[in-house]
C-alpha cells in the first residue's frame, strides 16, 4: 500500500527556458503540506518550462536532495514532520550548491532573518504573487552559487522588533534579511512616527556588527556649532570651552553602528566632513591633525525630502548618493491598515506588562481604528491605545470610546479656530508643531536657531535668484546692509550667483 505522505513526483512537459544563465530543463523541488500551493506552483513553473517535483513532507524533499536531484528548492517553513528552516540548514551542509527559497505564512521579520541566517537564497511571505515567485526563481537559477556554510542562528523566540504582516512590511523584512551580513550604508526614510528608529535598530541587532556598540545622534537635537565636535570629537583648546579632549560619536561607535537621525538637519560644514569619512574611511577630530580610521557602519534616517533639500541648496547631492546606497522607505500607517489589529494588540500587551489593567478592543472599535487616517502614524496609534487603557474603565473598549478619543485628538491637532489657509505663519506653525512632536520633544533644543536657518537660507537664495546674483539689489529688497548679506551668504554656505 502506498504511503500518502511519500513524495509523489509530478512529471511536466519540457519547454524552452528564457531565464539568463538557466540550464535546459532546470529541476525545481517543491515541499509544502498545502495541496493547493503545490498545484498552483507546479502548474505555474511547468508553464515556464521547468521540471517540477512536489511533496507534502520534509522527509520526501530530503530524500530527493540526498539523491542529488534538483537545481532549486522551494520549501514551506511549517511542515508536518520538520521545520523548514531546520531543513534549510541540513540542505546547505549536504549540498551547498543547491539554492533554497523559503515560503512562510509567519510573516515576521524574525522569519525572514532566520531564513537568511540559515542560508536561504530568498524568503517569500504567503500569500505571494506568482509573478514575484517566478522572478525569484529566475534570479536564483541565474545567480552564481554561494557555497559558504550557513551562519549560526542568533534569532529564536525573541520578541518581534517590528510589527506587521502587510505587503509593505514584508518587503522591508526581505531587505533587512538581505542586509544582515553586509556593512552597506543605509538611508531610512518615512514620515514622523512611522518607526524608522525600529528599522535602524533591527539592522544593527541582527547584523554582523551586533556585538559592537550602537550609537545614535539626532541632528535636530544638537546646536549647529556643536555637531562636528559631537560627531568627530575635539582636542583640548580646539575652541572656547574645550578644556579637555573629548571623543566623538564615531569613536564611541567603533566596530559598531552609528545612527545619524534627522540627517536632513545636518549643517553644510558637517556634511562636508561626513562625506570625507564615507569616501576615505577616516576622520580627524576638531582641532586635530592625525587621521583616525573609522570602522563604523553608518545608517541615516530622515522624515524630510532630501532631494528637495538638494534643490534648495541645503543638502549636498554627493553626500546623498553616498548615504543612499540602500534606501528603505518605512510606509505610513495609512498604507498598511491591515497591520493595525496586530499593532493594537502589541500596545495593549505593553500596557499590561507595565502594570496597567488588561484591556481589549472589540471588532467595531477596531474597524473605526482601521478607517482613521493616522497623520501621526504608529506613534499616534500607540499614544491613543495608552489613553484608552488609562481613561476608560471597561475591560472591552468599544467604538464609542475610540471615536471620542479620535475626535478629541483631531480637535487638538487642528485647533478650535481655522485661520486663513496657505499663509507663511500657518506653514511655520505646522512645521514647528511637527518638529516638537517628532522625537518626543527632543528637537526643542536649538529650535529657535534651527527654524530661523530653515527660513533665512531659502529667502536669501530666492532673492539672489530674482536679482540675478546682484547682492546690492538683493540687500535692498531684503532690507539688509550689504555687508550683513555677504556675511549671511558665507555663514549659510550659499553659492554665489554671478550675474549675466
mmCIF file of C-alpha atoms in Angstrom, residues 95-460:
data_model
loop_
_atom_site.group_PDB
_atom_site.id
_atom_site.type_symbol
_atom_site.label_atom_id
_atom_site.label_comp_id
_atom_site.label_asym_id
_atom_site.label_seq_id
_atom_site.Cartn_x
_atom_site.Cartn_y
_atom_site.Cartn_z
ATOM 1 C CA UNK A 95 24.631 20.348 -0.845
ATOM 2 C CA UNK A 96 25.928 23.927 -0.541
ATOM 3 C CA UNK A 97 25.438 24.394 -4.290
ATOM 4 C CA UNK A 98 21.667 23.903 -4.036
ATOM 5 C CA UNK A 99 19.702 27.130 -3.694
ATOM 6 C CA UNK A 100 16.706 27.187 -1.335
ATOM 7 C CA UNK A 101 13.762 29.620 -1.391
ATOM 8 C CA UNK A 102 11.698 29.660 1.801
ATOM 9 C CA UNK A 103 7.937 30.315 1.947
ATOM 10 C CA UNK A 104 6.071 31.188 5.120
ATOM 11 C CA UNK A 105 2.728 32.408 6.391
ATOM 12 C CA UNK A 106 4.542 33.507 9.575
ATOM 13 C CA UNK A 107 5.190 36.865 8.008
ATOM 14 C CA UNK A 108 7.548 38.444 10.520
ATOM 15 C CA UNK A 109 10.994 39.979 10.447
ATOM 16 C CA UNK A 110 12.342 37.098 12.532
ATOM 17 C CA UNK A 111 11.246 34.542 9.946
ATOM 18 C CA UNK A 112 12.981 36.465 7.168
ATOM 19 C CA UNK A 113 16.146 36.875 9.242
ATOM 20 C CA UNK A 114 16.195 33.218 10.281
ATOM 21 C CA UNK A 115 15.818 32.146 6.648
ATOM 22 C CA UNK A 116 18.722 34.353 5.616
ATOM 23 C CA UNK A 117 20.913 33.228 8.535
ATOM 24 C CA UNK A 118 20.461 29.581 7.668
ATOM 25 C CA UNK A 119 21.468 30.122 4.070
ATOM 26 C CA UNK A 120 18.187 30.526 2.163
ATOM 27 C CA UNK A 121 18.560 32.329 -1.157
ATOM 28 C CA UNK A 122 15.350 34.285 -0.602
ATOM 29 C CA UNK A 123 12.215 34.484 1.514
ATOM 30 C CA UNK A 124 8.640 34.830 0.282
ATOM 31 C CA UNK A 125 5.712 35.679 2.535
ATOM 32 C CA UNK A 126 2.391 33.944 1.911
ATOM 33 C CA UNK A 127 0.258 34.839 0.092
ATOM 34 C CA UNK A 128 2.620 35.887 -2.651
ATOM 35 C CA UNK A 129 2.254 37.000 -6.232
ATOM 36 C CA UNK A 130 3.144 34.358 -8.823
ATOM 37 C CA UNK A 131 4.986 36.961 -10.878
ATOM 38 C CA UNK A 132 7.162 37.700 -7.868
ATOM 39 C CA UNK A 133 7.812 33.990 -7.355
ATOM 40 C CA UNK A 134 8.889 33.424 -10.949
ATOM 41 C CA UNK A 135 11.193 36.447 -10.732
ATOM 42 C CA UNK A 136 12.841 34.949 -7.629
ATOM 43 C CA UNK A 137 13.148 31.546 -9.321
ATOM 44 C CA UNK A 138 14.832 33.005 -12.400
ATOM 45 C CA UNK A 139 17.195 35.080 -10.265
ATOM 46 C CA UNK A 140 18.094 32.078 -8.101
ATOM 47 C CA UNK A 141 18.859 29.881 -11.110
ATOM 48 C CA UNK A 142 20.927 32.532 -12.882
ATOM 49 C CA UNK A 143 22.999 33.834 -9.944
ATOM 50 C CA UNK A 144 26.400 32.371 -9.028
ATOM 51 C CA UNK A 145 26.169 29.805 -6.250
ATOM 52 C CA UNK A 146 27.432 30.919 -2.843
ATOM 53 C CA UNK A 147 28.981 27.922 -1.166
ATOM 54 C CA UNK A 148 29.774 29.287 2.271
ATOM 55 C CA UNK A 149 28.185 27.482 5.174
ATOM 56 C CA UNK A 150 25.027 28.753 6.793
ATOM 57 C CA UNK A 151 25.511 31.293 9.547
ATOM 58 C CA UNK A 152 24.852 30.320 13.126
ATOM 59 C CA UNK A 153 21.399 31.460 14.123
ATOM 60 C CA UNK A 154 21.120 34.180 16.723
ATOM 61 C CA UNK A 155 17.351 34.507 16.475
ATOM 62 C CA UNK A 156 14.957 32.103 18.136
ATOM 63 C CA UNK A 157 11.901 33.264 20.023
ATOM 64 C CA UNK A 158 12.929 36.852 20.708
ATOM 65 C CA UNK A 159 10.192 39.495 20.844
ATOM 66 C CA UNK A 160 9.426 40.846 17.388
ATOM 67 C CA UNK A 161 11.220 44.181 16.858
ATOM 68 C CA UNK A 162 8.820 45.179 14.076
ATOM 69 C CA UNK A 163 5.082 44.552 13.994
ATOM 70 C CA UNK A 164 3.150 43.976 10.793
ATOM 71 C CA UNK A 165 2.324 41.359 8.180
ATOM 72 C CA UNK A 166 1.220 43.689 5.365
ATOM 73 C CA UNK A 167 2.874 43.618 1.945
ATOM 74 C CA UNK A 168 4.864 46.847 2.541
ATOM 75 C CA UNK A 169 6.278 45.451 5.783
ATOM 76 C CA UNK A 170 7.114 42.124 4.122
ATOM 77 C CA UNK A 171 9.258 43.965 1.601
ATOM 78 C CA UNK A 172 11.103 45.697 4.439
ATOM 79 C CA UNK A 173 11.700 42.321 6.122
ATOM 80 C CA UNK A 174 13.159 40.898 2.902
ATOM 81 C CA UNK A 175 15.510 43.865 2.508
ATOM 82 C CA UNK A 176 16.600 43.699 6.156
ATOM 83 C CA UNK A 177 17.330 39.990 5.874
ATOM 84 C CA UNK A 178 19.485 40.583 2.790
ATOM 85 C CA UNK A 179 21.375 43.394 4.535
ATOM 86 C CA UNK A 180 22.103 41.370 7.656
ATOM 87 C CA UNK A 181 25.513 40.141 6.533
ATOM 88 C CA UNK A 182 26.683 43.405 4.950
ATOM 89 C CA UNK A 183 28.158 46.735 6.022
ATOM 90 C CA UNK A 184 26.358 48.734 3.342
ATOM 91 C CA UNK A 185 25.286 52.266 4.215
ATOM 92 C CA UNK A 186 21.508 52.563 4.534
ATOM 93 C CA UNK A 187 19.171 55.560 4.310
ATOM 94 C CA UNK A 188 15.838 55.061 6.086
ATOM 95 C CA UNK A 189 13.081 57.489 5.113
ATOM 96 C CA UNK A 190 9.487 57.918 6.173
ATOM 97 C CA UNK A 191 7.065 60.250 7.858
ATOM 98 C CA UNK A 192 7.376 61.113 11.531
ATOM 99 C CA UNK A 193 6.059 58.376 13.787
ATOM 100 C CA UNK A 194 6.363 55.507 11.300
ATOM 101 C CA UNK A 195 9.023 53.624 13.279
ATOM 102 C CA UNK A 196 12.208 54.440 11.372
ATOM 103 C CA UNK A 197 14.279 54.041 14.530
ATOM 104 C CA UNK A 198 12.963 50.473 14.977
ATOM 105 C CA UNK A 199 14.080 49.575 11.456
ATOM 106 C CA UNK A 200 17.517 51.041 12.172
ATOM 107 C CA UNK A 201 17.787 49.154 15.447
ATOM 108 C CA UNK A 202 16.843 45.893 13.718
ATOM 109 C CA UNK A 203 19.586 46.494 11.143
ATOM 110 C CA UNK A 204 22.098 46.606 13.979
ATOM 111 C CA UNK A 205 20.655 43.946 16.284
ATOM 112 C CA UNK A 206 20.501 41.291 13.542
ATOM 113 C CA UNK A 207 23.522 42.455 11.541
ATOM 114 C CA UNK A 208 27.171 41.420 11.510
ATOM 115 C CA UNK A 209 28.048 44.242 13.940
ATOM 116 C CA UNK A 210 25.504 43.270 16.589
ATOM 117 C CA UNK A 211 28.309 42.571 19.097
ATOM 118 C CA UNK A 212 29.573 46.143 18.696
ATOM 119 C CA UNK A 213 28.128 49.379 20.095
ATOM 120 C CA UNK A 214 25.026 51.089 18.733
ATOM 121 C CA UNK A 215 25.422 54.877 18.935
ATOM 122 C CA UNK A 216 22.704 57.334 17.904
ATOM 123 C CA UNK A 217 22.888 61.067 17.256
ATOM 124 C CA UNK A 218 19.846 63.210 16.468
ATOM 125 C CA UNK A 219 20.946 66.128 14.283
ATOM 126 C CA UNK A 220 17.872 68.118 15.262
ATOM 127 C CA UNK A 221 18.804 67.919 18.949
ATOM 128 C CA UNK A 222 22.353 69.287 18.678
ATOM 129 C CA UNK A 223 23.161 73.007 18.286
ATOM 130 C CA UNK A 224 24.604 73.734 14.858
ATOM 131 C CA UNK A 225 28.025 74.796 16.150
ATOM 132 C CA UNK A 226 28.490 71.626 18.213
ATOM 133 C CA UNK A 227 27.603 68.952 15.650
ATOM 134 C CA UNK A 228 31.144 68.477 14.323
ATOM 135 C CA UNK A 229 32.504 68.118 17.854
ATOM 136 C CA UNK A 230 29.725 65.659 18.728
ATOM 137 C CA UNK A 231 30.466 63.574 15.648
ATOM 138 C CA UNK A 232 34.249 63.608 15.469
ATOM 139 C CA UNK A 233 35.351 64.673 18.960
ATOM 140 C CA UNK A 234 37.694 67.567 19.729
ATOM 141 C CA UNK A 235 41.141 68.283 21.092
ATOM 142 C CA UNK A 236 41.846 70.303 24.209
ATOM 143 C CA UNK A 237 41.747 74.008 23.348
ATOM 144 C CA UNK A 238 40.159 73.411 19.914
ATOM 145 C CA UNK A 239 37.560 76.077 20.721
ATOM 146 C CA UNK A 240 36.403 78.209 23.621
ATOM 147 C CA UNK A 241 35.261 75.908 26.424
ATOM 148 C CA UNK A 242 37.165 72.835 25.179
ATOM 149 C CA UNK A 243 39.037 72.321 28.450
ATOM 150 C CA UNK A 244 39.762 68.635 27.802
ATOM 151 C CA UNK A 245 39.987 66.242 24.892
ATOM 152 C CA UNK A 246 36.654 64.595 24.098
ATOM 153 C CA UNK A 247 35.818 61.547 21.963
ATOM 154 C CA UNK A 248 33.032 61.907 19.414
ATOM 155 C CA UNK A 249 30.280 59.549 18.328
ATOM 156 C CA UNK A 250 32.459 57.998 15.621
ATOM 157 C CA UNK A 251 34.965 56.899 18.258
ATOM 158 C CA UNK A 252 32.184 55.619 20.524
ATOM 159 C CA UNK A 253 30.692 53.590 17.649
ATOM 160 C CA UNK A 254 33.984 51.975 16.595
ATOM 161 C CA UNK A 255 33.374 48.375 15.388
ATOM 162 C CA UNK A 256 29.622 49.022 15.639
ATOM 163 C CA UNK A 257 26.847 51.131 14.140
ATOM 164 C CA UNK A 258 26.457 54.909 14.056
ATOM 165 C CA UNK A 259 22.860 56.050 13.567
ATOM 166 C CA UNK A 260 22.544 59.602 12.247
ATOM 167 C CA UNK A 261 18.927 60.560 12.818
ATOM 168 C CA UNK A 262 17.326 63.515 11.012
ATOM 169 C CA UNK A 263 20.284 63.714 8.638
ATOM 170 C CA UNK A 264 18.466 66.422 6.679
ATOM 171 C CA UNK A 265 19.188 68.840 9.539
ATOM 172 C CA UNK A 266 22.969 68.437 9.336
ATOM 173 C CA UNK A 267 24.637 71.810 8.581
ATOM 174 C CA UNK A 268 26.695 72.132 5.355
ATOM 175 C CA UNK A 269 30.109 72.175 7.023
ATOM 176 C CA UNK A 270 29.396 68.926 8.882
ATOM 177 C CA UNK A 271 28.044 67.401 5.658
ATOM 178 C CA UNK A 272 31.416 68.007 4.015
ATOM 179 C CA UNK A 273 33.290 66.250 6.811
ATOM 180 C CA UNK A 274 30.862 63.315 6.845
ATOM 181 C CA UNK A 275 31.294 62.933 3.084
ATOM 182 C CA UNK A 276 35.053 62.586 3.594
ATOM 183 C CA UNK A 277 34.517 59.805 6.134
ATOM 184 C CA UNK A 278 32.288 57.930 3.695
ATOM 185 C CA UNK A 279 34.791 58.406 0.872
ATOM 186 C CA UNK A 280 38.072 57.878 2.693
ATOM 187 C CA UNK A 281 37.024 55.851 5.737
ATOM 188 C CA UNK A 282 38.813 58.211 8.134
ATOM 189 C CA UNK A 283 38.317 61.489 10.005
ATOM 190 C CA UNK A 284 40.134 63.953 12.228
ATOM 191 C CA UNK A 285 38.939 65.426 15.494
ATOM 192 C CA UNK A 286 38.105 69.127 15.696
ATOM 193 C CA UNK A 287 41.480 70.777 16.227
ATOM 194 C CA UNK A 288 43.312 67.545 15.458
ATOM 195 C CA UNK A 289 45.669 66.660 12.623
ATOM 196 C CA UNK A 290 46.113 62.902 12.821
ATOM 197 C CA UNK A 291 43.634 60.894 10.678
ATOM 198 C CA UNK A 292 41.653 58.253 12.591
ATOM 199 C CA UNK A 293 40.383 55.139 10.830
ATOM 200 C CA UNK A 294 36.605 54.763 11.118
ATOM 201 C CA UNK A 295 35.491 51.138 11.436
ATOM 202 C CA UNK A 296 31.815 52.070 11.646
ATOM 203 C CA UNK A 297 28.652 51.212 9.763
ATOM 204 C CA UNK A 298 26.587 54.324 9.093
ATOM 205 C CA UNK A 299 22.804 54.306 8.959
ATOM 206 C CA UNK A 300 20.967 57.585 8.390
ATOM 207 C CA UNK A 301 17.295 58.450 8.701
ATOM 208 C CA UNK A 302 15.077 61.408 7.936
ATOM 209 C CA UNK A 303 11.417 62.369 7.584
ATOM 210 C CA UNK A 304 12.356 65.127 5.139
ATOM 211 C CA UNK A 305 12.623 65.006 1.346
ATOM 212 C CA UNK A 306 16.383 65.133 0.786
ATOM 213 C CA UNK A 307 16.026 65.602 -2.968
ATOM 214 C CA UNK A 308 14.037 68.770 -2.294
ATOM 215 C CA UNK A 309 16.706 69.952 0.146
ATOM 216 C CA UNK A 310 19.304 69.347 -2.576
ATOM 217 C CA UNK A 311 17.361 71.573 -4.976
ATOM 218 C CA UNK A 312 17.193 74.244 -2.279
ATOM 219 C CA UNK A 313 20.941 74.057 -1.735
ATOM 220 C CA UNK A 314 20.516 72.748 1.829
ATOM 221 C CA UNK A 315 21.940 69.257 1.315
ATOM 222 C CA UNK A 316 24.933 68.011 -0.663
ATOM 223 C CA UNK A 317 23.999 65.869 -3.628
ATOM 224 C CA UNK A 318 27.218 63.838 -3.437
ATOM 225 C CA UNK A 319 26.568 63.081 0.241
ATOM 226 C CA UNK A 320 23.017 61.989 -0.598
ATOM 227 C CA UNK A 321 24.291 59.370 -3.042
ATOM 228 C CA UNK A 322 26.886 58.149 -0.535
ATOM 229 C CA UNK A 323 24.188 57.679 2.109
ATOM 230 C CA UNK A 324 21.524 56.301 -0.200
ATOM 231 C CA UNK A 325 23.379 53.083 -1.082
ATOM 232 C CA UNK A 326 20.413 51.021 0.117
ATOM 233 C CA UNK A 327 17.180 53.005 0.594
ATOM 234 C CA UNK A 328 14.462 51.736 2.921
ATOM 235 C CA UNK A 329 11.150 53.586 2.954
ATOM 236 C CA UNK A 330 9.035 52.945 6.027
ATOM 237 C CA UNK A 331 5.392 53.239 4.925
ATOM 238 C CA UNK A 332 2.907 55.468 6.750
ATOM 239 C CA UNK A 333 0.234 53.673 8.723
ATOM 240 C CA UNK A 334 -2.457 54.606 6.185
ATOM 241 C CA UNK A 335 -0.618 52.391 3.657
ATOM 242 C CA UNK A 336 -0.604 49.380 5.992
ATOM 243 C CA UNK A 337 -4.005 49.499 7.690
ATOM 244 C CA UNK A 338 -4.160 45.705 7.838
ATOM 245 C CA UNK A 339 -1.381 45.871 10.466
ATOM 246 C CA UNK A 340 -3.478 47.970 12.875
ATOM 247 C CA UNK A 341 -5.029 44.997 14.774
ATOM 248 C CA UNK A 342 -1.583 43.465 15.396
ATOM 249 C CA UNK A 343 -0.210 46.843 16.496
ATOM 250 C CA UNK A 344 -3.154 47.451 18.850
ATOM 251 C CA UNK A 345 -2.714 44.042 20.474
ATOM 252 C CA UNK A 346 1.006 44.717 20.831
ATOM 253 C CA UNK A 347 0.444 48.075 22.551
ATOM 254 C CA UNK A 348 -2.257 46.604 24.805
ATOM 255 C CA UNK A 349 0.183 43.903 25.916
ATOM 256 C CA UNK A 350 2.880 46.515 26.532
ATOM 257 C CA UNK A 351 0.463 48.441 28.737
ATOM 258 C CA UNK A 352 -0.429 45.300 30.692
ATOM 259 C CA UNK A 353 3.274 44.424 31.124
ATOM 260 C CA UNK A 354 3.771 47.933 32.527
ATOM 261 C CA UNK A 355 1.204 47.214 35.260
ATOM 262 C CA UNK A 356 -1.883 48.755 33.647
ATOM 263 C CA UNK A 357 -5.200 46.854 33.546
ATOM 264 C CA UNK A 358 -5.647 44.205 30.864
ATOM 265 C CA UNK A 359 -7.912 45.560 28.123
ATOM 266 C CA UNK A 360 -9.170 44.562 24.715
ATOM 267 C CA UNK A 361 -10.745 46.325 21.740
ATOM 268 C CA UNK A 362 -13.917 44.964 20.156
ATOM 269 C CA UNK A 363 -14.369 44.373 16.419
ATOM 270 C CA UNK A 364 -16.419 47.523 15.828
ATOM 271 C CA UNK A 365 -13.832 49.689 17.562
ATOM 272 C CA UNK A 366 -11.062 48.017 15.581
ATOM 273 C CA UNK A 367 -12.865 48.906 12.374
ATOM 274 C CA UNK A 368 -13.016 52.558 13.466
ATOM 275 C CA UNK A 369 -9.270 52.454 14.033
ATOM 276 C CA UNK A 370 -8.683 50.925 10.614
ATOM 277 C CA UNK A 371 -10.606 53.734 8.883
ATOM 278 C CA UNK A 372 -8.730 56.574 10.608
ATOM 279 C CA UNK A 373 -6.159 58.471 8.506
ATOM 280 C CA UNK A 374 -3.418 58.393 11.213
ATOM 281 C CA UNK A 375 -1.440 61.542 10.364
ATOM 282 C CA UNK A 376 0.808 60.759 13.359
ATOM 283 C CA UNK A 377 1.283 57.173 12.163
ATOM 284 C CA UNK A 378 2.246 54.367 14.578
ATOM 285 C CA UNK A 379 3.267 56.798 17.317
ATOM 286 C CA UNK A 380 -0.217 58.332 17.210
ATOM 287 C CA UNK A 381 -1.820 54.878 17.450
ATOM 288 C CA UNK A 382 0.411 53.910 20.377
ATOM 289 C CA UNK A 383 -0.479 57.065 22.300
ATOM 290 C CA UNK A 384 -4.179 56.525 21.604
ATOM 291 C CA UNK A 385 -4.071 52.961 22.932
ATOM 292 C CA UNK A 386 -2.336 54.146 26.096
ATOM 293 C CA UNK A 387 -5.027 56.777 26.668
ATOM 294 C CA UNK A 388 -7.797 54.255 26.122
ATOM 295 C CA UNK A 389 -6.274 51.877 28.674
ATOM 296 C CA UNK A 390 -5.852 54.587 31.293
ATOM 297 C CA UNK A 391 -9.001 56.668 30.818
ATOM 298 C CA UNK A 392 -11.679 54.007 30.254
ATOM 299 C CA UNK A 393 -12.693 51.544 32.954
ATOM 300 C CA UNK A 394 -14.415 48.942 30.782
ATOM 301 C CA UNK A 395 -12.446 45.801 30.022
ATOM 302 C CA UNK A 396 -13.629 45.704 26.397
ATOM 303 C CA UNK A 397 -13.184 49.091 24.728
ATOM 304 C CA UNK A 398 -15.904 49.858 22.188
ATOM 305 C CA UNK A 399 -16.287 52.040 19.128
ATOM 306 C CA UNK A 400 -17.808 54.934 21.090
ATOM 307 C CA UNK A 401 -14.758 55.368 23.299
ATOM 308 C CA UNK A 402 -12.412 55.103 20.322
ATOM 309 C CA UNK A 403 -14.466 57.603 18.343
ATOM 310 C CA UNK A 404 -14.478 60.094 21.223
ATOM 311 C CA UNK A 405 -10.709 59.932 21.627
ATOM 312 C CA UNK A 406 -10.083 60.256 17.895
ATOM 313 C CA UNK A 407 -12.429 63.266 17.708
ATOM 314 C CA UNK A 408 -10.661 64.957 20.642
ATOM 315 C CA UNK A 409 -7.294 64.163 19.131
ATOM 316 C CA UNK A 410 -8.312 65.695 15.799
ATOM 317 C CA UNK A 411 -9.682 68.804 17.530
ATOM 318 C CA UNK A 412 -6.404 69.350 19.349
ATOM 319 C CA UNK A 413 -4.365 68.848 16.196
ATOM 320 C CA UNK A 414 -6.478 71.108 14.003
ATOM 321 C CA UNK A 415 -7.237 73.731 16.659
ATOM 322 C CA UNK A 416 -10.530 75.315 17.620
ATOM 323 C CA UNK A 417 -10.195 78.130 15.096
ATOM 324 C CA UNK A 418 -9.404 77.860 11.406
ATOM 325 C CA UNK A 419 -7.048 80.541 10.118
ATOM 326 C CA UNK A 420 -6.659 81.646 6.514
ATOM 327 C CA UNK A 421 -5.043 78.790 4.561
ATOM 328 C CA UNK A 422 -1.608 78.715 2.976
ATOM 329 C CA UNK A 423 -0.073 81.634 4.866
ATOM 330 C CA UNK A 424 3.609 81.594 5.803
ATOM 331 C CA UNK A 425 2.708 81.684 9.502
ATOM 332 C CA UNK A 426 0.458 78.630 9.025
ATOM 333 C CA UNK A 427 3.269 76.733 7.324
ATOM 334 C CA UNK A 428 5.756 77.694 10.034
ATOM 335 C CA UNK A 429 3.281 76.749 12.775
ATOM 336 C CA UNK A 430 2.683 73.308 11.275
ATOM 337 C CA UNK A 431 6.413 72.797 10.806
ATOM 338 C CA UNK A 432 7.257 73.778 14.389
ATOM 339 C CA UNK A 433 4.498 71.526 15.747
ATOM 340 C CA UNK A 434 5.939 68.625 13.744
ATOM 341 C CA UNK A 435 9.452 69.335 14.989
ATOM 342 C CA UNK A 436 8.341 69.445 18.607
ATOM 343 C CA UNK A 437 6.255 66.283 18.247
ATOM 344 C CA UNK A 438 8.960 64.344 16.432
ATOM 345 C CA UNK A 439 11.221 62.675 18.945
ATOM 346 C CA UNK A 440 9.018 63.398 21.994
ATOM 347 C CA UNK A 441 10.267 66.949 22.354
ATOM 348 C CA UNK A 442 13.963 66.221 21.806
ATOM 349 C CA UNK A 443 14.014 68.562 18.826
ATOM 350 C CA UNK A 444 13.051 71.557 21.002
ATOM 351 C CA UNK A 445 16.718 72.178 21.837
ATOM 352 C CA UNK A 446 18.062 74.794 19.440
ATOM 353 C CA UNK A 447 14.628 75.129 17.847
ATOM 354 C CA UNK A 448 14.787 78.930 17.520
ATOM 355 C CA UNK A 449 18.007 78.994 15.510
ATOM 356 C CA UNK A 450 17.035 75.936 13.509
ATOM 357 C CA UNK A 451 13.738 77.394 12.267
ATOM 358 C CA UNK A 452 15.358 80.758 11.536
ATOM 359 C CA UNK A 453 18.042 78.997 9.462
ATOM 360 C CA UNK A 454 15.446 76.993 7.532
ATOM 361 C CA UNK A 455 13.554 80.186 6.647
ATOM 362 C CA UNK A 456 16.523 82.513 6.168
ATOM 363 C CA UNK A 457 18.518 80.438 3.714
ATOM 364 C CA UNK A 458 15.810 79.850 1.056
ATOM 365 C CA UNK A 459 14.741 83.504 1.480
ATOM 366 C CA UNK A 460 18.218 84.738 0.572
#
